[in-house]
Amino acid sequence: MFSVQLNENNIVVGVMSFPPQVPNQIAVQEFDDSLLGKQYINGQFTEVSAHDESNPD
């Protein structure tokens, strides 16, 4: 099992080769570094626009 780490805006900031160990980590099926920088919303990873990154509200 693998996991990704999310920041305070639910944006992926890390991909790990171990199961989730803290609340801001979630399980994923495979080690996929293409998830870095994507936002996790309602169970799905979505692209984040430049506007969203600079203005998270």
mmCIF file of N, CA, C and O in Angstrom:
data_model
loop_
_atom_site.group_PDB
_atom_site.id
_atom_site.type_symbol
_atom_site.label_atom_id
_atom_site.label_comp_id
_atom_site.label_asym_id
_atom_site.label_seq_id
_atom_site.Cartn_x
_atom_site.Cartn_y
_atom_site.Cartn_z
ATOM 1 N N MET A 1 0.851 -1.190 0.000
ATOM 2 C CA MET A 1 0.000 0.000 0.000
ATOM 3 C C MET A 1 0.886 1.238 0.000
ATOM 4 O O MET A 1 1.954 1.254 0.581
ATOM 5 N N PHE A 2 0.401 2.260 -0.678
ATOM 6 C CA PHE A 2 1.115 3.519 -0.783
ATOM 7 C C PHE A 2 0.231 4.636 -0.232
ATOM 8 O O PHE A 2 -0.956 4.432 0.018
ATOM 9 N N SER A 3 0.818 5.811 -0.061
ATOM 10 C CA SER A 3 0.027 6.930 0.445
ATOM 11 C C SER A 3 0.553 8.235 -0.127
ATOM 12 O O SER A 3 1.660 8.307 -0.655
ATOM 13 N N VAL A 4 -0.288 9.248 -0.035
ATOM 14 C CA VAL A 4 0.122 10.609 -0.389
ATOM 15 C C VAL A 4 -0.101 11.497 0.819
ATOM 16 O O VAL A 4 -0.973 11.236 1.646
ATOM 17 N N GLN A 5 0.717 12.523 0.920
ATOM 18 C CA GLN A 5 0.582 13.490 2.005
ATOM 19 C C GLN A 5 -0.022 14.761 1.453
ATOM 20 O O GLN A 5 0.390 15.248 0.397
ATOM 21 N N LEU A 6 -1.015 15.284 2.161
ATOM 22 C CA LEU A 6 -1.719 16.490 1.739
ATOM 23 C C LEU A 6 -1.336 17.664 2.623
ATOM 24 O O LEU A 6 -1.126 17.509 3.829
ATOM 25 N N ASN A 7 -1.290 18.868 2.041
ATOM 26 C CA ASN A 7 -1.067 20.061 2.846
ATOM 27 C C ASN A 7 -2.416 20.584 3.357
ATOM 28 O O ASN A 7 -3.458 19.937 3.179
ATOM 29 N N GLU A 8 -2.422 21.753 3.932
ATOM 30 C CA GLU A 8 -3.643 22.315 4.533
ATOM 31 C C GLU A 8 -4.731 22.623 3.511
ATOM 32 O O GLU A 8 -5.899 22.782 3.861
ATOM 33 N N ASN A 9 -4.367 22.696 2.215
ATOM 34 C CA ASN A 9 -5.342 22.937 1.146
ATOM 35 C C ASN A 9 -5.681 21.666 0.377
ATOM 36 O O ASN A 9 -6.225 21.730 -0.720
ATOM 37 N N ASN A 10 -5.326 20.507 0.961
ATOM 38 C CA ASN A 10 -5.560 19.193 0.343
ATOM 39 C C ASN A 10 -4.816 19.024 -0.975
ATOM 40 O O ASN A 10 -5.270 18.320 -1.871
ATOM 41 N N ILE A 11 -3.666 19.671 -1.093
ATOM 42 C CA ILE A 11 -2.818 19.512 -2.272
ATOM 43 C C ILE A 11 -1.720 18.506 -1.936
ATOM 44 O O ILE A 11 -1.105 18.570 -0.870
ATOM 45 N N VAL A 12 -1.486 17.581 -2.852
ATOM 46 C CA VAL A 12 -0.490 16.531 -2.634
ATOM 47 C C VAL A 12 0.911 17.137 -2.626
ATOM 48 O O VAL A 12 1.325 17.779 -3.592
ATOM 49 N N VAL A 13 1.623 16.920 -1.519
ATOM 50 C CA VAL A 13 2.986 17.430 -1.387
ATOM 51 C C VAL A 13 4.002 16.305 -1.237
ATOM 52 O O VAL A 13 5.202 16.560 -1.178
ATOM 53 N N GLY A 14 3.529 15.057 -1.174
ATOM 54 C CA GLY A 14 4.439 13.926 -1.069
ATOM 55 C C GLY A 14 3.756 12.623 -1.438
ATOM 56 O O GLY A 14 2.550 12.475 -1.255
ATOM 57 N N VAL A 15 4.550 11.690 -1.976
ATOM 58 C CA VAL A 15 4.070 10.348 -2.290
ATOM 59 C C VAL A 15 4.987 9.389 -1.546
ATOM 60 O O VAL A 15 6.210 9.477 -1.657
ATOM 61 N N MET A 16 4.392 8.481 -0.754
ATOM 62 C CA MET A 16 5.170 7.586 0.076
ATOM 63 C C MET A 16 4.935 6.128 -0.298
ATOM 64 O O MET A 16 3.871 5.778 -0.790
ATOM 65 N N SER A 17 5.924 5.303 -0.025
ATOM 66 C CA SER A 17 5.823 3.878 -0.326
ATOM 67 C C SER A 17 5.421 3.077 0.907
ATOM 68 O O SER A 17 5.853 1.952 1.086
ATOM 69 N N PHE A 18 4.581 3.677 1.755
ATOM 70 C CA PHE A 18 4.067 3.000 2.945
ATOM 71 C C PHE A 18 2.642 3.470 3.197
ATOM 72 O O PHE A 18 2.216 4.493 2.663
ATOM 73 N N PRO A 19 1.890 2.726 3.995
ATOM 74 C CA PRO A 19 0.493 3.099 4.265
ATOM 75 C C PRO A 19 0.398 4.428 5.036
ATOM 76 O O PRO A 19 1.370 4.851 5.662
ATOM 77 N N PRO A 20 -0.763 5.059 5.004
ATOM 78 C CA PRO A 20 -0.949 6.304 5.759
ATOM 79 C C PRO A 20 -0.642 6.098 7.234
ATOM 80 O O PRO A 20 -1.015 5.084 7.820
ATOM 81 N N GLN A 21 0.042 7.087 7.816
ATOM 82 C CA GLN A 21 0.424 6.996 9.227
ATOM 83 C C GLN A 21 -0.038 8.180 10.053
ATOM 84 O O GLN A 21 0.011 8.140 11.271
ATOM 85 N N VAL A 22 -0.457 9.237 9.409
ATOM 86 C CA VAL A 22 -0.949 10.431 10.105
ATOM 87 C C VAL A 22 -2.203 10.921 9.395
ATOM 88 O O VAL A 22 -2.456 10.551 8.237
ATOM 89 N N PRO A 23 -3.006 11.753 10.036
ATOM 90 C CA PRO A 23 -4.296 12.174 9.444
ATOM 91 C C PRO A 23 -4.218 12.863 8.087
ATOM 92 O O PRO A 23 -5.155 12.778 7.301
ATOM 93 N N ASN A 24 -3.127 13.544 7.766
ATOM 94 C CA ASN A 24 -3.061 14.246 6.477
ATOM 95 C C ASN A 24 -2.465 13.372 5.365
ATOM 96 O O ASN A 24 -2.054 13.872 4.331
ATOM 97 N N GLN A 25 -2.464 12.059 5.571
ATOM 98 C CA GLN A 25 -2.040 11.118 4.530
ATOM 99 C C GLN A 25 -3.226 10.240 4.160
ATOM 100 O O GLN A 25 -4.021 9.880 5.013
ATOM 101 N N ILE A 26 -3.335 9.910 2.882
ATOM 102 C CA ILE A 26 -4.412 9.022 2.436
ATOM 103 C C ILE A 26 -3.820 7.901 1.581
ATOM 104 O O ILE A 26 -2.786 8.072 0.941
ATOM 105 N N ALA A 27 -4.484 6.761 1.589
ATOM 106 C CA ALA A 27 -4.020 5.602 0.830
ATOM 107 C C ALA A 27 -4.296 5.776 -0.657
ATOM 108 O O ALA A 27 -5.322 6.332 -1.045
ATOM 109 N N VAL A 28 -3.353 5.307 -1.458
ATOM 110 C CA VAL A 28 -3.524 5.249 -2.914
ATOM 111 C C VAL A 28 -3.089 3.861 -3.383
ATOM 112 O O VAL A 28 -2.344 3.165 -2.699
ATOM 113 N N GLN A 29 -3.564 3.440 -4.547
ATOM 114 C CA GLN A 29 -3.324 2.093 -5.046
ATOM 115 C C GLN A 29 -1.895 1.854 -5.526
ATOM 116 O O GLN A 29 -1.406 0.740 -5.480
ATOM 117 N N GLU A 30 -1.238 2.907 -6.035
ATOM 118 C CA GLU A 30 0.099 2.741 -6.580
ATOM 119 C C GLU A 30 0.951 3.968 -6.308
ATOM 120 O O GLU A 30 0.441 5.039 -5.991
ATOM 121 N N PHE A 31 2.266 3.792 -6.402
ATOM 122 C CA PHE A 31 3.190 4.911 -6.242
ATOM 123 C C PHE A 31 3.124 5.732 -7.520
ATOM 124 O O PHE A 31 3.580 5.297 -8.576
ATOM 125 N N ASP A 32 2.522 6.902 -7.445
ATOM 126 C CA ASP A 32 2.262 7.710 -8.635
ATOM 127 C C ASP A 32 2.658 9.153 -8.359
ATOM 128 O O ASP A 32 1.878 9.935 -7.803
ATOM 129 N N ASP A 33 3.879 9.516 -8.755
ATOM 130 C CA ASP A 33 4.337 10.876 -8.476
ATOM 131 C C ASP A 33 3.670 11.930 -9.362
ATOM 132 O O ASP A 33 3.858 13.121 -9.168
ATOM 133 N N SER A 34 2.844 11.505 -10.326
ATOM 134 C CA SER A 34 2.090 12.485 -11.116
ATOM 135 C C SER A 34 0.988 13.131 -10.278
ATOM 136 O O SER A 34 0.392 14.113 -10.692
ATOM 137 N N LEU A 35 0.729 12.595 -9.085
ATOM 138 C CA LEU A 35 -0.266 13.186 -8.188
ATOM 139 C C LEU A 35 0.270 14.428 -7.479
ATOM 140 O O LEU A 35 -0.518 15.218 -6.944
ATOM 141 N N LEU A 36 1.577 14.602 -7.467
ATOM 142 C CA LEU A 36 2.167 15.774 -6.810
ATOM 143 C C LEU A 36 1.587 17.060 -7.386
ATOM 144 O O LEU A 36 1.515 17.228 -8.603
ATOM 145 N N GLY A 37 1.155 17.944 -6.512
ATOM 146 C CA GLY A 37 0.600 19.221 -6.932
ATOM 147 C C GLY A 37 -0.890 19.193 -7.219
ATOM 148 O O GLY A 37 -1.498 20.235 -7.433
ATOM 149 N N LYS A 38 -1.489 18.002 -7.232
ATOM 150 C CA LYS A 38 -2.931 17.921 -7.475
ATOM 151 C C LYS A 38 -3.682 18.072 -6.153
ATOM 152 O O LYS A 38 -3.147 17.804 -5.086
ATOM 153 N N GLN A 39 -4.913 18.505 -6.260
ATOM 154 C CA GLN A 39 -5.751 18.700 -5.078
ATOM 155 C C GLN A 39 -6.713 17.526 -4.931
ATOM 156 O O GLN A 39 -7.271 17.044 -5.922
ATOM 157 N N TYR A 40 -6.871 17.070 -3.697
ATOM 158 C CA TYR A 40 -7.753 15.939 -3.397
ATOM 159 C C TYR A 40 -9.089 16.500 -2.929
ATOM 160 O O TYR A 40 -9.183 17.134 -1.881
ATOM 161 N N ILE A 41 -10.138 16.295 -3.745
ATOM 162 C CA ILE A 41 -11.476 16.826 -3.440
ATOM 163 C C ILE A 41 -12.492 15.715 -3.670
ATOM 164 O O ILE A 41 -12.567 15.148 -4.759
ATOM 165 N N ASN A 42 -13.279 15.430 -2.639
ATOM 166 C CA ASN A 42 -14.357 14.437 -2.742
ATOM 167 C C ASN A 42 -13.884 13.112 -3.336
ATOM 168 O O ASN A 42 -14.530 12.520 -4.191
ATOM 169 N N GLY A 43 -12.708 12.648 -2.881
ATOM 170 C CA GLY A 43 -12.211 11.347 -3.310
ATOM 171 C C GLY A 43 -11.521 11.323 -4.655
ATOM 172 O O GLY A 43 -11.171 10.263 -5.149
ATOM 173 N N GLN A 44 -11.300 12.498 -5.270
ATOM 174 C CA GLN A 44 -10.669 12.556 -6.588
ATOM 175 C C GLN A 44 -9.517 13.557 -6.578
ATOM 176 O O GLN A 44 -9.553 14.558 -5.865
ATOM 177 N N PHE A 45 -8.507 13.270 -7.402
ATOM 178 C CA PHE A 45 -7.387 14.181 -7.572
ATOM 179 C C PHE A 45 -7.649 15.060 -8.786
ATOM 180 O O PHE A 45 -7.942 14.567 -9.866
ATOM 181 N N THR A 46 -7.559 16.366 -8.593
ATOM 182 C CA THR A 46 -7.838 17.307 -9.684
ATOM 183 C C THR A 46 -6.655 18.257 -9.867
ATOM 184 O O THR A 46 -5.925 18.550 -8.921
ATOM 185 N N GLU A 47 -6.493 18.734 -11.085
ATOM 186 C CA GLU A 47 -5.458 19.720 -11.372
ATOM 187 C C GLU A 47 -5.782 21.018 -10.629
ATOM 188 O O GLU A 47 -6.942 21.378 -10.469
ATOM 189 N N VAL A 48 -4.736 21.705 -10.216
ATOM 190 C CA VAL A 48 -4.899 22.987 -9.536
ATOM 191 C C VAL A 48 -4.417 24.072 -10.477
ATOM 192 O O VAL A 48 -3.302 24.005 -10.991
ATOM 193 N N SER A 49 -5.261 25.051 -10.726
ATOM 194 C CA SER A 49 -4.847 26.146 -11.606
ATOM 195 C C SER A 49 -3.909 27.077 -10.848
ATOM 196 O O SER A 49 -3.886 27.098 -9.627
ATOM 197 N N ALA A 50 -3.148 27.874 -11.570
ATOM 198 C CA ALA A 50 -2.225 28.824 -10.945
ATOM 199 C C ALA A 50 -2.994 29.775 -10.043
ATOM 200 O O ALA A 50 -2.532 30.162 -8.985
ATOM 201 N N HIS A 51 -4.209 30.127 -10.440
ATOM 202 C CA HIS A 51 -5.040 31.008 -9.628
ATOM 203 C C HIS A 51 -5.370 30.350 -8.296
ATOM 204 O O HIS A 51 -5.285 30.972 -7.251
ATOM 205 N N ASP A 52 -5.719 29.073 -8.302
ATOM 206 C CA ASP A 52 -6.063 28.356 -7.074
ATOM 207 C C ASP A 52 -4.881 28.255 -6.125
ATOM 208 O O ASP A 52 -5.032 28.368 -4.927
ATOM 209 N N GLU A 53 -3.682 28.020 -6.649
ATOM 210 C CA GLU A 53 -2.506 27.878 -5.808
ATOM 211 C C GLU A 53 -2.164 29.167 -5.096
ATOM 212 O O GLU A 53 -1.792 29.159 -3.935
ATOM 213 N N SER A 54 -2.297 30.291 -5.762
ATOM 214 C CA SER A 54 -1.927 31.558 -5.162
ATOM 215 C C SER A 54 -3.041 32.139 -4.306
ATOM 216 O O SER A 54 -2.806 33.007 -3.487
ATOM 217 N N ASN A 55 -4.267 31.654 -4.497
ATOM 218 C CA ASN A 55 -5.416 32.195 -3.780
ATOM 219 C C ASN A 55 -6.324 31.041 -3.351
ATOM 220 O O ASN A 55 -7.361 30.810 -3.964
ATOM 221 N N PRO A 56 -5.938 30.282 -2.296
ATOM 222 C CA PRO A 56 -6.661 29.067 -1.930
ATOM 223 C C PRO A 56 -8.090 29.270 -1.448
ATOM 224 O O PRO A 56 -8.838 28.323 -1.330
ATOM 225 N N ASP A 57 -8.508 30.484 -1.196
ATOM 226 C CA ASP A 57 -9.880 30.723 -0.725
ATOM 227 C C ASP A 57 -10.771 30.686 -1.896
ATOM 228 O O ASP A 57 -11.751 30.456 -2.208
#
